Tab-separated table of N, CA and C in Angstrom:
chain	number	residue	atom	x	y	z
N	211	MET	N	0.845	-1.166	0.000
N	211	MET	CA	0.000	0.000	0.000
N	211	MET	C	0.894	1.234	0.000
N	212	PRO	N	0.709	2.147	-0.980
N	212	PRO	CA	1.550	3.351	-1.010
N	212	PRO	C	1.186	4.305	0.121
N	213	ALA	N	2.165	5.089	0.547
N	213	ALA	CA	1.920	6.069	1.606
N	213	ALA	C	0.926	7.105	1.105
N	214	PRO	N	-0.074	7.459	1.906
N	214	PRO	CA	-1.038	8.473	1.496
N	214	PRO	C	-0.353	9.800	1.237
N	215	THR	N	-0.783	10.473	0.181
N	215	THR	CA	-0.212	11.781	-0.120
N	215	THR	C	-1.025	12.886	0.521
N	216	ILE	N	-2.258	12.598	0.870
N	216	ILE	CA	-3.117	13.575	1.529
N	216	ILE	C	-3.049	13.318	3.032
N	217	PRO	N	-2.655	14.316	3.821
N	217	PRO	CA	-2.526	14.095	5.260
N	217	PRO	C	-3.786	13.519	5.897
N	218	ALA	N	-4.962	13.881	5.397
N	218	ALA	CA	-6.207	13.383	5.988
N	218	ALA	C	-6.281	11.862	5.887
N	219	ASP	N	-5.741	11.272	4.815
N	219	ASP	CA	-5.736	9.810	4.688
N	219	ASP	C	-4.942	9.197	5.829
N	220	ALA	N	-3.784	9.758	6.094
N	220	ALA	CA	-2.955	9.254	7.182
N	220	ALA	C	-3.629	9.501	8.527
N	221	ALA	N	-4.273	10.640	8.674
N	221	ALA	CA	-4.962	10.949	9.922
N	221	ALA	C	-6.096	9.967	10.170
N	222	ALA	N	-6.790	9.564	9.112
N	222	ALA	CA	-7.872	8.586	9.254
N	222	ALA	C	-7.322	7.256	9.745
N	223	ILE	N	-6.159	6.884	9.250
N	223	ILE	CA	-5.523	5.646	9.702
N	223	ILE	C	-5.132	5.772	11.173
N	224	LEU	N	-4.557	6.899	11.553
N	224	LEU	CA	-4.142	7.107	12.939
N	224	LEU	C	-5.330	7.165	13.896
N	225	ALA	N	-6.476	7.589	13.410
N	225	ALA	CA	-7.646	7.771	14.271
N	225	ALA	C	-8.324	6.461	14.644
N	226	ARG	N	-8.038	5.388	13.951
N	226	ARG	CA	-8.692	4.116	14.249
N	226	ARG	C	-8.255	3.598	15.618
N	227	THR	N	-9.213	3.094	16.380
N	227	THR	CA	-8.946	2.639	17.740
N	227	THR	C	-7.842	1.595	17.798
N	228	GLY	N	-7.886	0.594	16.943
N	228	GLY	CA	-6.865	-0.445	16.940
N	228	GLY	C	-5.482	0.110	16.670
N	229	HIS	N	-5.400	1.066	15.755
N	229	HIS	CA	-4.119	1.687	15.449
N	229	HIS	C	-3.605	2.501	16.621
N	230	ARG	N	-4.500	3.246	17.261
N	230	ARG	CA	-4.078	4.044	18.421
N	230	ARG	C	-3.566	3.156	19.539
N	231	ASP	N	-4.268	2.055	19.803
N	231	ASP	CA	-3.828	1.132	20.854
N	231	ASP	C	-2.469	0.527	20.505
N	232	LEU	N	-2.291	0.185	19.253
N	232	LEU	CA	-1.032	-0.398	18.792
N	232	LEU	C	0.112	0.617	18.920
N	233	ILE	N	-0.137	1.832	18.512
N	233	ILE	CA	0.885	2.884	18.619
N	233	ILE	C	1.253	3.115	20.085
N	234	ARG	N	0.238	3.209	20.947
N	234	ARG	CA	0.515	3.405	22.373
N	234	ARG	C	1.372	2.273	22.929
N	235	TYR	N	1.038	1.040	22.549
N	235	TYR	CA	1.818	-0.097	23.029
N	235	TYR	C	3.273	0.017	22.560
N	236	LEU	N	3.470	0.326	21.281
N	236	LEU	CA	4.833	0.395	20.748
N	236	LEU	C	5.627	1.579	21.297
N	237	VAL	N	4.950	2.653	21.647
N	237	VAL	CA	5.647	3.776	22.280
N	237	VAL	C	6.185	3.333	23.645
N	238	ASP	N	5.363	2.579	24.358
N	238	ASP	CA	5.772	2.098	25.684
N	238	ASP	C	6.709	0.894	25.621
N	239	HIS	N	6.666	0.147	24.523
N	239	HIS	CA	7.469	-1.076	24.370
N	239	HIS	C	8.150	-1.092	23.002
N	240	PRO	N	9.108	-0.182	22.776
N	240	PRO	CA	9.775	-0.139	21.467
N	240	PRO	C	10.537	-1.438	21.190
N	241	ASP	N	10.695	-1.724	19.918
N	241	ASP	CA	11.415	-2.907	19.452
N	241	ASP	C	10.749	-4.206	19.910
N	242	SER	N	9.416	-4.224	19.865
N	242	SER	CA	8.657	-5.418	20.226
N	242	SER	C	8.512	-6.349	19.025
N	243	TYR	N	8.522	-7.637	19.327
N	243	TYR	CA	8.260	-8.645	18.305
N	243	TYR	C	6.755	-8.795	18.110
N	244	TYR	N	6.378	-9.294	16.942
N	244	TYR	CA	4.976	-9.490	16.592
N	244	TYR	C	4.237	-10.276	17.681
N	245	GLY	N	4.799	-11.373	18.114
N	245	GLY	CA	4.143	-12.207	19.120
N	245	GLY	C	3.909	-11.474	20.428
N	246	ASP	N	4.873	-10.646	20.816
N	246	ASP	CA	4.713	-9.863	22.043
N	246	ASP	C	3.569	-8.856	21.893
N	247	ILE	N	3.512	-8.231	20.721
N	247	ILE	CA	2.452	-7.256	20.459
N	247	ILE	C	1.093	-7.952	20.481
N	248	LYS	N	1.016	-9.086	19.825
N	248	LYS	CA	-0.236	-9.849	19.765
N	248	LYS	C	-0.696	-10.239	21.167
N	249	ASP	N	0.213	-10.779	21.952
N	249	ASP	CA	-0.137	-11.204	23.313
N	249	ASP	C	-0.586	-10.027	24.177
N	250	ALA	N	0.112	-8.925	24.075
N	250	ALA	CA	-0.180	-7.772	24.935
N	250	ALA	C	-1.467	-7.054	24.538
N	251	THR	N	-1.743	-6.983	23.236
N	251	THR	CA	-2.907	-6.229	22.779
N	251	THR	C	-4.151	-7.103	22.638
N	252	GLY	N	-3.964	-8.412	22.509
N	252	GLY	CA	-5.100	-9.303	22.311
N	252	GLY	C	-5.709	-9.199	20.927
N	253	ALA	N	-5.024	-8.558	20.016
N	253	ALA	CA	-5.538	-8.380	18.658
N	253	ALA	C	-5.515	-9.703	17.901
N	254	ALA	N	-6.491	-9.881	17.029
N	254	ALA	CA	-6.517	-11.053	16.164
N	254	ALA	C	-5.366	-10.946	15.173
N	255	VAL	N	-4.837	-12.082	14.749
N	255	VAL	CA	-3.694	-12.098	13.825
N	255	VAL	C	-3.993	-11.273	12.577
N	256	SER	N	-5.161	-11.477	11.981
N	256	SER	CA	-5.482	-10.755	10.746
N	256	SER	C	-5.554	-9.247	10.981
N	257	SER	N	-6.142	-8.841	12.089
N	257	SER	CA	-6.246	-7.410	12.401
N	257	SER	C	-4.884	-6.804	12.689
N	258	LEU	N	-4.080	-7.500	13.469
N	258	LEU	CA	-2.762	-6.985	13.818
N	258	LEU	C	-1.882	-6.862	12.583
N	259	THR	N	-1.898	-7.871	11.746
N	259	THR	CA	-1.104	-7.828	10.513
N	259	THR	C	-1.534	-6.656	9.641
N	260	ARG	N	-2.838	-6.494	9.455
N	260	ARG	CA	-3.365	-5.385	8.648
N	260	ARG	C	-2.965	-4.044	9.248
N	261	ASP	N	-3.146	-3.897	10.556
N	261	ASP	CA	-2.842	-2.626	11.210
N	261	ASP	C	-1.359	-2.273	11.112
N	262	LEU	N	-0.498	-3.248	11.341
N	262	LEU	CA	0.946	-2.992	11.223
N	262	LEU	C	1.311	-2.593	9.799
N	263	ARG	N	0.730	-3.255	8.817
N	263	ARG	CA	1.012	-2.915	7.414
N	263	ARG	C	0.560	-1.502	7.085
N	264	GLN	N	-0.624	-1.131	7.546
N	264	GLN	CA	-1.117	0.221	7.272
N	264	GLN	C	-0.240	1.271	7.947
N	265	LEU	N	0.169	1.014	9.171
N	265	LEU	CA	1.020	1.972	9.875
N	265	LEU	C	2.421	2.040	9.265
N	266	GLU	N	2.910	0.925	8.771
N	266	GLU	CA	4.188	0.945	8.054
N	266	GLU	C	4.062	1.731	6.756
N	267	ALA	N	2.938	1.563	6.069
N	267	ALA	CA	2.742	2.226	4.779
N	267	ALA	C	2.758	3.741	4.896
N	268	ILE	N	2.319	4.281	6.028
N	268	ILE	CA	2.337	5.743	6.196
N	268	ILE	C	3.575	6.207	6.956
N	269	GLY	N	4.482	5.275	7.229
N	269	GLY	CA	5.762	5.641	7.839
N	269	GLY	C	5.724	5.855	9.331
N	270	VAL	N	4.659	5.416	9.994
N	270	VAL	CA	4.527	5.614	11.438
N	270	VAL	C	5.202	4.493	12.211
N	271	VAL	N	5.200	3.296	11.660
N	271	VAL	CA	5.842	2.139	12.281
N	271	VAL	C	6.973	1.669	11.382
N	272	HIS	N	8.099	1.343	11.997
N	272	HIS	CA	9.265	0.821	11.279
N	272	HIS	C	9.707	-0.482	11.930
N	273	THR	N	10.479	-1.251	11.176
N	273	THR	CA	11.065	-2.473	11.717
N	273	THR	C	12.578	-2.419	11.573
N	274	ASP	N	13.238	-3.359	12.231
N	274	ASP	CA	14.691	-3.456	12.115
N	274	ASP	C	15.098	-4.394	10.983
N	275	VAL	N	14.143	-4.874	10.204
N	275	VAL	CA	14.430	-5.755	9.070
N	275	VAL	C	14.308	-4.927	7.802
N	276	ASP	N	15.391	-4.879	7.039
N	276	ASP	CA	15.436	-4.063	5.835
N	276	ASP	C	14.926	-4.825	4.618
N	277	ARG	N	13.753	-5.389	4.731
N	277	ARG	CA	13.150	-6.121	3.619
N	277	ARG	C	11.692	-5.722	3.511
N	278	PRO	N	11.146	-5.742	2.303
N	278	PRO	CA	9.720	-5.439	2.175
N	278	PRO	C	8.873	-6.509	2.855
N	279	LEU	N	7.643	-6.174	3.137
N	279	LEU	CA	6.758	-7.066	3.888
N	279	LEU	C	6.739	-8.490	3.353
N	280	GLY	N	6.603	-8.688	2.070
N	280	GLY	CA	6.499	-10.032	1.506
N	280	GLY	C	7.784	-10.828	1.526
N	281	ALA	N	8.895	-10.196	1.796
N	281	ALA	CA	10.199	-10.865	1.750
N	281	ALA	C	10.797	-11.086	3.136
N	282	ARG	N	9.995	-11.072	4.170
N	282	ARG	CA	10.509	-11.187	5.530
N	282	ARG	C	10.455	-12.607	6.076
N	283	ARG	N	10.167	-13.562	5.256
N	283	ARG	CA	10.063	-14.942	5.746
N	283	ARG	C	11.363	-15.356	6.428
N	284	GLY	N	11.209	-15.973	7.579
N	284	GLY	CA	12.379	-16.423	8.312
N	284	GLY	C	13.022	-15.341	9.151
N	285	ARG	N	12.489	-14.145	9.081
N	285	ARG	CA	13.028	-13.024	9.862
N	285	ARG	C	11.980	-12.594	10.876
N	286	ALA	N	12.392	-12.257	12.048
N	286	ALA	CA	11.475	-11.789	13.084
N	286	ALA	C	11.745	-10.313	13.346
N	287	PRO	N	11.033	-9.437	12.643
N	287	PRO	CA	11.288	-8.006	12.836
N	287	PRO	C	10.803	-7.518	14.194
N	288	ARG	N	11.471	-6.500	14.664
N	288	ARG	CA	11.029	-5.796	15.863
N	288	ARG	C	10.411	-4.481	15.385
N	289	TYR	N	9.297	-4.113	15.977
N	289	TYR	CA	8.541	-2.940	15.552
N	289	TYR	C	8.752	-1.781	16.509
N	290	ARG	N	8.767	-0.565	15.941
N	290	ARG	CA	8.898	0.646	16.744
N	290	ARG	C	8.150	1.787	16.049
N	291	VAL	N	7.787	2.794	16.824
N	291	VAL	CA	7.024	3.940	16.328
N	291	VAL	C	7.962	5.091	16.007
N	292	ASP	N	7.665	5.795	14.917
N	292	ASP	CA	8.382	7.011	14.553
N	292	ASP	C	7.524	8.198	14.999
N	293	VAL	N	7.774	8.683	16.193
N	293	VAL	CA	6.982	9.769	16.772
N	293	VAL	C	7.102	11.038	15.934
N	294	ASP	N	8.271	11.291	15.376
N	294	ASP	CA	8.451	12.478	14.531
N	294	ASP	C	7.537	12.416	13.303
N	295	ARG	N	7.367	11.229	12.744
N	295	ARG	CA	6.484	11.070	11.585
N	295	ARG	C	5.032	11.378	11.980
N	296	ILE	N	4.623	10.927	13.152
N	296	ILE	CA	3.265	11.231	13.623
N	296	ILE	C	3.103	12.742	13.773
N	297	ASP	N	4.090	13.399	14.365
N	297	ASP	CA	4.034	14.856	14.517
N	297	ASP	C	3.917	15.542	13.165
N	298	THR	N	4.688	15.092	12.185
N	298	THR	CA	4.647	15.680	10.841
N	298	THR	C	3.273	15.502	10.207
N	299	LEU	N	2.727	14.294	10.300
N	299	LEU	CA	1.406	14.039	9.718
N	299	LEU	C	0.339	14.920	10.363
N	300	LEU	N	0.382	15.047	11.673
N	300	LEU	CA	-0.619	15.860	12.360
N	300	LEU	C	-0.439	17.349	12.069
N	301	THR	N	0.799	17.800	11.946
N	301	THR	CA	1.067	19.192	11.581
N	301	THR	C	0.563	19.478	10.177
N	302	ASP	N	0.814	18.545	9.246
N	302	ASP	CA	0.337	18.715	7.868
N	302	ASP	C	-1.195	18.726	7.812
N	303	LEU	N	-1.819	17.878	8.598
N	303	LEU	CA	-3.277	17.848	8.636
N	303	LEU	C	-3.816	19.181	9.179
N	304	ARG	N	-3.226	19.640	10.256
N	304	ARG	CA	-3.654	20.912	10.839
N	304	ARG	C	-3.528	22.035	9.825
N	305	ALA	N	-2.406	22.091	9.110
N	305	ALA	CA	-2.190	23.143	8.105
N	305	ALA	C	-3.203	23.041	6.976
N	306	SER	N	-3.550	21.799	6.584
N	306	SER	CA	-4.520	21.663	5.490
N	306	SER	C	-5.932	22.029	5.935
N	307	LEU	N	-6.206	21.938	7.233
N	307	LEU	CA	-7.544	22.264	7.735
N	307	LEU	C	-7.730	23.749	8.018
N	308	ILE	N	-6.718	24.362	8.644
N	308	ILE	CA	-6.912	25.758	9.074
N	308	ILE	C	-5.844	26.717	8.566
N	309	GLY	N	-4.939	26.211	7.775
N	309	GLY	CA	-3.947	27.080	7.146
N	309	GLY	C	-2.752	27.409	7.971
């Protein structure tokens, strides 16, 4: 999924409850493995996978594995949040709404 070019698209992704809970968890537990995130959040595998992919697509979540999503077989990435990216997206959204 390409990164949204319109800040509102990214803001809509950030506004989802599952995404917010996931971001909060990763802020408190940087460099977490998928299994740790799943256990701590109680998210279903399909939901967690989708949410992580969407957050990666907008640059909010990064991993320590330098491979695209489909090429990570056999690798256990650790996930972390890019707080600066969240700040940028929210600043861009604010500017597009009120100038």
